[in-house]
Amino acid sequence: MIKAVIRVESAFDPMAVSNKGALGLMQIMPQNLEKLRLYDPFDPGQNIMCGSRYLKELIQRFDGDLKLALAAYNAG
């Protein structure tokens, strides 16, 4: 699932920056960097670990509903 998120969010480009300012492979929004303790959003290892943790939090928040969690992730 993480690989699919990366493909959709950044097309596997670790230097991707969206027109809304999302950064790196998993397209983390700048306002989430501190909360996720993501110090270098363009470092693939850091970005994937933090993005995965954030997605896990969303899945828990939405009681395991992957559709809602993925929609919330994509919305930023």
PDB file as gemmi writes it, atoms N, CA and C in Angstrom:
CRYST1    1.000    1.000    1.000  90.00  90.00  90.00 P 1                      
ATOM      1  N   MET A   1       0.825  -1.177   0.000  1.00  0.00           N  
ATOM      2  CA  MET A   1       0.000   0.000   0.000  1.00  0.00           C  
ATOM      3  C   MET A   1       0.885   1.263   0.000  1.00  0.00           C  
ATOM      4  N   ILE A   2       1.970   1.239   0.757  1.00  0.00           N  
ATOM      5  CA  ILE A   2       2.860   2.398   0.792  1.00  0.00           C  
ATOM      6  C   ILE A   2       3.432   2.677  -0.596  1.00  0.00           C  
ATOM      7  N   LYS A   3       3.800   1.620  -1.287  1.00  0.00           N  
ATOM      8  CA  LYS A   3       4.335   1.785  -2.652  1.00  0.00           C  
ATOM      9  C   LYS A   3       3.284   2.430  -3.561  1.00  0.00           C  
ATOM     10  N   ALA A   4       2.034   2.043  -3.408  1.00  0.00           N  
ATOM     11  CA  ALA A   4       0.966   2.626  -4.217  1.00  0.00           C  
ATOM     12  C   ALA A   4       0.770   4.104  -3.882  1.00  0.00           C  
ATOM     13  N   VAL A   5       0.847   4.447  -2.603  1.00  0.00           N  
ATOM     14  CA  VAL A   5       0.720   5.849  -2.200  1.00  0.00           C  
ATOM     15  C   VAL A   5       1.848   6.676  -2.815  1.00  0.00           C  
ATOM     16  N   ILE A   6       3.066   6.144  -2.743  1.00  0.00           N  
ATOM     17  CA  ILE A   6       4.210   6.856  -3.315  1.00  0.00           C  
ATOM     18  C   ILE A   6       4.035   7.051  -4.823  1.00  0.00           C  
ATOM     19  N   ARG A   7       3.572   6.022  -5.498  1.00  0.00           N  
ATOM     20  CA  ARG A   7       3.371   6.129  -6.952  1.00  0.00           C  
ATOM     21  C   ARG A   7       2.356   7.219  -7.285  1.00  0.00           C  
ATOM     22  N   VAL A   8       1.247   7.235  -6.551  1.00  0.00           N  
ATOM     23  CA  VAL A   8       0.199   8.227  -6.813  1.00  0.00           C  
ATOM     24  C   VAL A   8       0.649   9.627  -6.410  1.00  0.00           C  
ATOM     25  N   GLU A   9       1.304   9.731  -5.262  1.00  0.00           N  
ATOM     26  CA  GLU A   9       1.658  11.049  -4.732  1.00  0.00           C  
ATOM     27  C   GLU A   9       2.819  11.708  -5.470  1.00  0.00           C  
ATOM     28  N   SER A  10       3.863  10.950  -5.803  1.00  0.00           N  
ATOM     29  CA  SER A  10       5.074  11.578  -6.347  1.00  0.00           C  
ATOM     30  C   SER A  10       5.646  10.902  -7.587  1.00  0.00           C  
ATOM     31  N   ALA A  11       5.023   9.814  -8.044  1.00  0.00           N  
ATOM     32  CA  ALA A  11       5.559   9.049  -9.170  1.00  0.00           C  
ATOM     33  C   ALA A  11       7.005   8.627  -8.903  1.00  0.00           C  
ATOM     34  N   PHE A  12       7.295   8.307  -7.638  1.00  0.00           N  
ATOM     35  CA  PHE A  12       8.611   7.819  -7.194  1.00  0.00           C  
ATOM     36  C   PHE A  12       9.731   8.856  -7.324  1.00  0.00           C  
ATOM     37  N   ASP A  13       9.380  10.141  -7.357  1.00  0.00           N  
ATOM     38  CA  ASP A  13      10.383  11.199  -7.434  1.00  0.00           C  
ATOM     39  C   ASP A  13      10.664  11.722  -6.023  1.00  0.00           C  
ATOM     40  N   PRO A  14      11.834  11.407  -5.450  1.00  0.00           N  
ATOM     41  CA  PRO A  14      12.118  11.833  -4.074  1.00  0.00           C  
ATOM     42  C   PRO A  14      12.258  13.343  -3.923  1.00  0.00           C  
ATOM     43  N   MET A  15      12.407  14.069  -5.025  1.00  0.00           N  
ATOM     44  CA  MET A  15      12.547  15.525  -4.975  1.00  0.00           C  
ATOM     45  C   MET A  15      11.250  16.239  -5.376  1.00  0.00           C  
ATOM     46  N   ALA A  16      10.161  15.502  -5.458  1.00  0.00           N  
ATOM     47  CA  ALA A  16       8.889  16.073  -5.901  1.00  0.00           C  
ATOM     48  C   ALA A  16       8.399  17.155  -4.930  1.00  0.00           C  
ATOM     49  N   VAL A  17       7.870  18.219  -5.528  1.00  0.00           N  
ATOM     50  CA  VAL A  17       7.207  19.290  -4.784  1.00  0.00           C  
ATOM     51  C   VAL A  17       5.911  19.571  -5.535  1.00  0.00           C  
ATOM     52  N   SER A  18       4.797  19.437  -4.832  1.00  0.00           N  
ATOM     53  CA  SER A  18       3.509  19.668  -5.493  1.00  0.00           C  
ATOM     54  C   SER A  18       3.231  21.155  -5.608  1.00  0.00           C  
ATOM     55  N   ASN A  19       2.220  21.490  -6.394  1.00  0.00           N  
ATOM     56  CA  ASN A  19       1.845  22.897  -6.532  1.00  0.00           C  
ATOM     57  C   ASN A  19       1.262  23.462  -5.237  1.00  0.00           C  
ATOM     58  N   LYS A  20       0.922  22.588  -4.276  1.00  0.00           N  
ATOM     59  CA  LYS A  20       0.443  23.032  -2.964  1.00  0.00           C  
ATOM     60  C   LYS A  20       1.541  22.982  -1.909  1.00  0.00           C  
ATOM     61  N   GLY A  21       2.753  22.576  -2.337  1.00  0.00           N  
ATOM     62  CA  GLY A  21       3.893  22.595  -1.428  1.00  0.00           C  
ATOM     63  C   GLY A  21       4.219  21.291  -0.744  1.00  0.00           C  
ATOM     64  N   ALA A  22       3.515  20.192  -1.067  1.00  0.00           N  
ATOM     65  CA  ALA A  22       3.816  18.889  -0.471  1.00  0.00           C  
ATOM     66  C   ALA A  22       5.179  18.416  -0.968  1.00  0.00           C  
ATOM     67  N   LEU A  23       5.903  17.717  -0.089  1.00  0.00           N  
ATOM     68  CA  LEU A  23       7.317  17.433  -0.337  1.00  0.00           C  
ATOM     69  C   LEU A  23       7.659  15.947  -0.341  1.00  0.00           C  
ATOM     70  N   GLY A  24       8.543  15.564  -1.253  1.00  0.00           N  
ATOM     71  CA  GLY A  24       9.142  14.239  -1.248  1.00  0.00           C  
ATOM     72  C   GLY A  24       8.263  13.124  -1.774  1.00  0.00           C  
ATOM     73  N   LEU A  25       8.725  11.916  -1.548  1.00  0.00           N  
ATOM     74  CA  LEU A  25       8.069  10.723  -2.084  1.00  0.00           C  
ATOM     75  C   LEU A  25       6.607  10.604  -1.668  1.00  0.00           C  
ATOM     76  N   MET A  26       6.341  10.809  -0.378  1.00  0.00           N  
ATOM     77  CA  MET A  26       4.981  10.635   0.124  1.00  0.00           C  
ATOM     78  C   MET A  26       4.230  11.958   0.228  1.00  0.00           C  
ATOM     79  N   GLN A  27       4.843  13.022  -0.322  1.00  0.00           N  
ATOM     80  CA  GLN A  27       4.192  14.324  -0.426  1.00  0.00           C  
ATOM     81  C   GLN A  27       3.646  14.815   0.921  1.00  0.00           C  
ATOM     82  N   ILE A  28       4.564  14.999   1.850  1.00  0.00           N  
ATOM     83  CA  ILE A  28       4.229  15.484   3.178  1.00  0.00           C  
ATOM     84  C   ILE A  28       4.073  17.002   3.120  1.00  0.00           C  
ATOM     85  N   MET A  29       2.989  17.500   3.687  1.00  0.00           N  
ATOM     86  CA  MET A  29       2.753  18.941   3.724  1.00  0.00           C  
ATOM     87  C   MET A  29       3.690  19.596   4.733  1.00  0.00           C  
ATOM     88  N   PRO A  30       4.193  20.788   4.421  1.00  0.00           N  
ATOM     89  CA  PRO A  30       5.135  21.466   5.313  1.00  0.00           C  
ATOM     90  C   PRO A  30       4.626  21.632   6.740  1.00  0.00           C  
ATOM     91  N   GLN A  31       3.327  21.858   6.913  1.00  0.00           N  
ATOM     92  CA  GLN A  31       2.797  22.042   8.264  1.00  0.00           C  
ATOM     93  C   GLN A  31       2.838  20.759   9.098  1.00  0.00           C  
ATOM     94  N   ASN A  32       3.090  19.617   8.465  1.00  0.00           N  
ATOM     95  CA  ASN A  32       3.182  18.346   9.188  1.00  0.00           C  
ATOM     96  C   ASN A  32       4.617  17.931   9.500  1.00  0.00           C  
ATOM     97  N   LEU A  33       5.595  18.657   8.985  1.00  0.00           N  
ATOM     98  CA  LEU A  33       6.994  18.246   9.149  1.00  0.00           C  
ATOM     99  C   LEU A  33       7.395  18.158  10.622  1.00  0.00           C  
ATOM    100  N   GLU A  34       7.096  19.187  11.377  1.00  0.00           N  
ATOM    101  CA  GLU A  34       7.502  19.193  12.785  1.00  0.00           C  
ATOM    102  C   GLU A  34       6.772  18.108  13.575  1.00  0.00           C  
ATOM    103  N   LYS A  35       5.473  18.000  13.376  1.00  0.00           N  
ATOM    104  CA  LYS A  35       4.672  16.989  14.077  1.00  0.00           C  
ATOM    105  C   LYS A  35       5.214  15.583  13.820  1.00  0.00           C  
ATOM    106  N   LEU A  36       5.611  15.328  12.580  1.00  0.00           N  
ATOM    107  CA  LEU A  36       6.112  14.006  12.203  1.00  0.00           C  
ATOM    108  C   LEU A  36       7.608  13.838  12.464  1.00  0.00           C  
ATOM    109  N   ARG A  37       8.249  14.911  12.931  1.00  0.00           N  
ATOM    110  CA  ARG A  37       9.699  14.922  13.147  1.00  0.00           C  
ATOM    111  C   ARG A  37      10.453  14.549  11.866  1.00  0.00           C  
ATOM    112  N   LEU A  38       9.999  15.136  10.787  1.00  0.00           N  
ATOM    113  CA  LEU A  38      10.623  14.916   9.480  1.00  0.00           C  
ATOM    114  C   LEU A  38      11.551  16.093   9.207  1.00  0.00           C  
ATOM    115  N   TYR A  39      12.845  15.844   9.325  1.00  0.00           N  
ATOM    116  CA  TYR A  39      13.832  16.912   9.231  1.00  0.00           C  
ATOM    117  C   TYR A  39      14.292  17.164   7.801  1.00  0.00           C  
ATOM    118  N   ASP A  40      14.301  16.122   6.980  1.00  0.00           N  
ATOM    119  CA  ASP A  40      14.677  16.275   5.573  1.00  0.00           C  
ATOM    120  C   ASP A  40      13.634  15.554   4.727  1.00  0.00           C  
ATOM    121  N   PRO A  41      12.614  16.287   4.273  1.00  0.00           N  
ATOM    122  CA  PRO A  41      11.537  15.636   3.524  1.00  0.00           C  
ATOM    123  C   PRO A  41      11.979  15.024   2.197  1.00  0.00           C  
ATOM    124  N   PHE A  42      13.180  15.381   1.735  1.00  0.00           N  
ATOM    125  CA  PHE A  42      13.677  14.824   0.484  1.00  0.00           C  
ATOM    126  C   PHE A  42      14.561  13.597   0.688  1.00  0.00           C  
ATOM    127  N   ASP A  43      14.777  13.207   1.935  1.00  0.00           N  
ATOM    128  CA  ASP A  43      15.494  11.970   2.238  1.00  0.00           C  
ATOM    129  C   ASP A  43      14.476  10.841   2.150  1.00  0.00           C  
ATOM    130  N   PRO A  44      14.646   9.919   1.197  1.00  0.00           N  
ATOM    131  CA  PRO A  44      13.636   8.871   1.001  1.00  0.00           C  
ATOM    132  C   PRO A  44      13.328   8.063   2.264  1.00  0.00           C  
ATOM    133  N   GLY A  45      14.342   7.693   3.022  1.00  0.00           N  
ATOM    134  CA  GLY A  45      14.103   6.899   4.229  1.00  0.00           C  
ATOM    135  C   GLY A  45      13.261   7.640   5.238  1.00  0.00           C  
ATOM    136  N   GLN A  46      13.624   8.884   5.515  1.00  0.00           N  
ATOM    137  CA  GLN A  46      12.858   9.689   6.471  1.00  0.00           C  
ATOM    138  C   GLN A  46      11.435   9.915   5.967  1.00  0.00           C  
ATOM    139  N   ASN A  47      11.307  10.256   4.706  1.00  0.00           N  
ATOM    140  CA  ASN A  47      10.004  10.571   4.146  1.00  0.00           C  
ATOM    141  C   ASN A  47       9.066   9.365   4.209  1.00  0.00           C  
ATOM    142  N   ILE A  48       9.566   8.198   3.849  1.00  0.00           N  
ATOM    143  CA  ILE A  48       8.724   6.994   3.859  1.00  0.00           C  
ATOM    144  C   ILE A  48       8.351   6.613   5.286  1.00  0.00           C  
ATOM    145  N   MET A  49       9.293   6.677   6.211  1.00  0.00           N  
ATOM    146  CA  MET A  49       8.987   6.323   7.609  1.00  0.00           C  
ATOM    147  C   MET A  49       7.932   7.271   8.187  1.00  0.00           C  
ATOM    148  N   CYS A  50       8.107   8.558   7.979  1.00  0.00           N  
ATOM    149  CA  CYS A  50       7.171   9.531   8.534  1.00  0.00           C  
ATOM    150  C   CYS A  50       5.824   9.485   7.818  1.00  0.00           C  
ATOM    151  N   GLY A  51       5.846   9.360   6.509  1.00  0.00           N  
ATOM    152  CA  GLY A  51       4.598   9.258   5.761  1.00  0.00           C  
ATOM    153  C   GLY A  51       3.817   8.006   6.122  1.00  0.00           C  
ATOM    154  N   SER A  52       4.525   6.908   6.349  1.00  0.00           N  
ATOM    155  CA  SER A  52       3.869   5.662   6.754  1.00  0.00           C  
ATOM    156  C   SER A  52       3.247   5.794   8.142  1.00  0.00           C  
ATOM    157  N   ARG A  53       3.972   6.453   9.039  1.00  0.00           N  
ATOM    158  CA  ARG A  53       3.451   6.672  10.397  1.00  0.00           C  
ATOM    159  C   ARG A  53       2.205   7.561  10.355  1.00  0.00           C  
ATOM    160  N   TYR A  54       2.250   8.592   9.524  1.00  0.00           N  
ATOM    161  CA  TYR A  54       1.100   9.476   9.385  1.00  0.00           C  
ATOM    162  C   TYR A  54      -0.105   8.729   8.809  1.00  0.00           C  
ATOM    163  N   LEU A  55       0.130   7.896   7.801  1.00  0.00           N  
ATOM    164  CA  LEU A  55      -0.954   7.110   7.231  1.00  0.00           C  
ATOM    165  C   LEU A  55      -1.531   6.147   8.267  1.00  0.00           C  
ATOM    166  N   LYS A  56      -0.676   5.546   9.074  1.00  0.00           N  
ATOM    167  CA  LYS A  56      -1.147   4.653  10.136  1.00  0.00           C  
ATOM    168  C   LYS A  56      -2.048   5.405  11.117  1.00  0.00           C  
ATOM    169  N   GLU A  57      -1.644   6.622  11.472  1.00  0.00           N  
ATOM    170  CA  GLU A  57      -2.468   7.445  12.370  1.00  0.00           C  
ATOM    171  C   GLU A  57      -3.840   7.715  11.765  1.00  0.00           C  
ATOM    172  N   LEU A  58      -3.859   7.998  10.465  1.00  0.00           N  
ATOM    173  CA  LEU A  58      -5.136   8.260   9.800  1.00  0.00           C  
ATOM    174  C   LEU A  58      -6.008   7.005   9.752  1.00  0.00           C  
ATOM    175  N   ILE A  59      -5.399   5.863   9.500  1.00  0.00           N  
ATOM    176  CA  ILE A  59      -6.157   4.605   9.480  1.00  0.00           C  
ATOM    177  C   ILE A  59      -6.779   4.365  10.847  1.00  0.00           C  
ATOM    178  N   GLN A  60      -6.024   4.615  11.907  1.00  0.00           N  
ATOM    179  CA  GLN A  60      -6.562   4.453  13.258  1.00  0.00           C  
ATOM    180  C   GLN A  60      -7.674   5.459  13.527  1.00  0.00           C  
ATOM    181  N   ARG A  61      -7.460   6.711  13.111  1.00  0.00           N  
ATOM    182  CA  ARG A  61      -8.456   7.772  13.334  1.00  0.00           C  
ATOM    183  C   ARG A  61      -9.782   7.432  12.671  1.00  0.00           C  
ATOM    184  N   PHE A  62      -9.716   6.782  11.496  1.00  0.00           N  
ATOM    185  CA  PHE A  62     -10.922   6.433  10.753  1.00  0.00           C  
ATOM    186  C   PHE A  62     -11.325   4.975  10.965  1.00  0.00           C  
ATOM    187  N   ASP A  63     -10.951   4.425  12.115  1.00  0.00           N  
ATOM    188  CA  ASP A  63     -11.364   3.071  12.519  1.00  0.00           C  
ATOM    189  C   ASP A  63     -11.114   2.014  11.448  1.00  0.00           C  
ATOM    190  N   GLY A  64      -9.967   2.093  10.797  1.00  0.00           N  
ATOM    191  CA  GLY A  64      -9.584   1.083   9.823  1.00  0.00           C  
ATOM    192  C   GLY A  64     -10.168   1.258   8.433  1.00  0.00           C  
ATOM    193  N   ASP A  65     -10.918   2.327   8.225  1.00  0.00           N  
ATOM    194  CA  ASP A  65     -11.513   2.566   6.907  1.00  0.00           C  
ATOM    195  C   ASP A  65     -10.438   3.125   5.976  1.00  0.00           C  
ATOM    196  N   LEU A  66      -9.902   2.256   5.125  1.00  0.00           N  
ATOM    197  CA  LEU A  66      -8.798   2.653   4.234  1.00  0.00           C  
ATOM    198  C   LEU A  66      -9.211   3.732   3.246  1.00  0.00           C  
ATOM    199  N   LYS A  67     -10.438   3.665   2.748  1.00  0.00           N  
ATOM    200  CA  LYS A  67     -10.879   4.681   1.793  1.00  0.00           C  
ATOM    201  C   LYS A  67     -10.844   6.071   2.422  1.00  0.00           C  
ATOM    202  N   LEU A  68     -11.372   6.188   3.629  1.00  0.00           N  
ATOM    203  CA  LEU A  68     -11.361   7.484   4.302  1.00  0.00           C  
ATOM    204  C   LEU A  68      -9.954   7.918   4.656  1.00  0.00           C  
ATOM    205  N   ALA A  69      -9.137   6.982   5.141  1.00  0.00           N  
ATOM    206  CA  ALA A  69      -7.768   7.308   5.531  1.00  0.00           C  
ATOM    207  C   ALA A  69      -6.950   7.772   4.318  1.00  0.00           C  
ATOM    208  N   LEU A  70      -7.081   7.071   3.205  1.00  0.00           N  
ATOM    209  CA  LEU A  70      -6.353   7.463   2.001  1.00  0.00           C  
ATOM    210  C   LEU A  70      -6.858   8.778   1.437  1.00  0.00           C  
ATOM    211  N   ALA A  71      -8.157   9.005   1.512  1.00  0.00           N  
ATOM    212  CA  ALA A  71      -8.711  10.289   1.048  1.00  0.00           C  
ATOM    213  C   ALA A  71      -8.179  11.432   1.922  1.00  0.00           C  
ATOM    214  N   ALA A  72      -8.130  11.213   3.227  1.00  0.00           N  
ATOM    215  CA  ALA A  72      -7.616  12.227   4.143  1.00  0.00           C  
ATOM    216  C   ALA A  72      -6.121  12.465   3.898  1.00  0.00           C  
ATOM    217  N   TYR A  73      -5.379  11.400   3.641  1.00  0.00           N  
ATOM    218  CA  TYR A  73      -3.950  11.537   3.352  1.00  0.00           C  
ATOM    219  C   TYR A  73      -3.754  12.369   2.095  1.00  0.00           C  
ATOM    220  N   ASN A  74      -4.498  12.046   1.073  1.00  0.00           N  
ATOM    221  CA  ASN A  74      -4.366  12.749  -0.207  1.00  0.00           C  
ATOM    222  C   ASN A  74      -4.785  14.211  -0.102  1.00  0.00           C  
ATOM    223  N   ALA A  75      -5.724  14.488   0.776  1.00  0.00           N  
ATOM    224  CA  ALA A  75      -6.202  15.866   0.963  1.00  0.00           C  
ATOM    225  C   ALA A  75      -5.195  16.707   1.738  1.00  0.00           C  
ATOM    226  N   GLY A  76      -4.231  16.032   2.391  1.00  0.00           N  
ATOM    227  CA  GLY A  76      -3.208  16.769   3.111  1.00  0.00           C  
ATOM    228  C   GLY A  76      -3.540  16.916   4.555  1.00  0.00           C  
TER     229      GLY A  76                                                      
END                                                                             
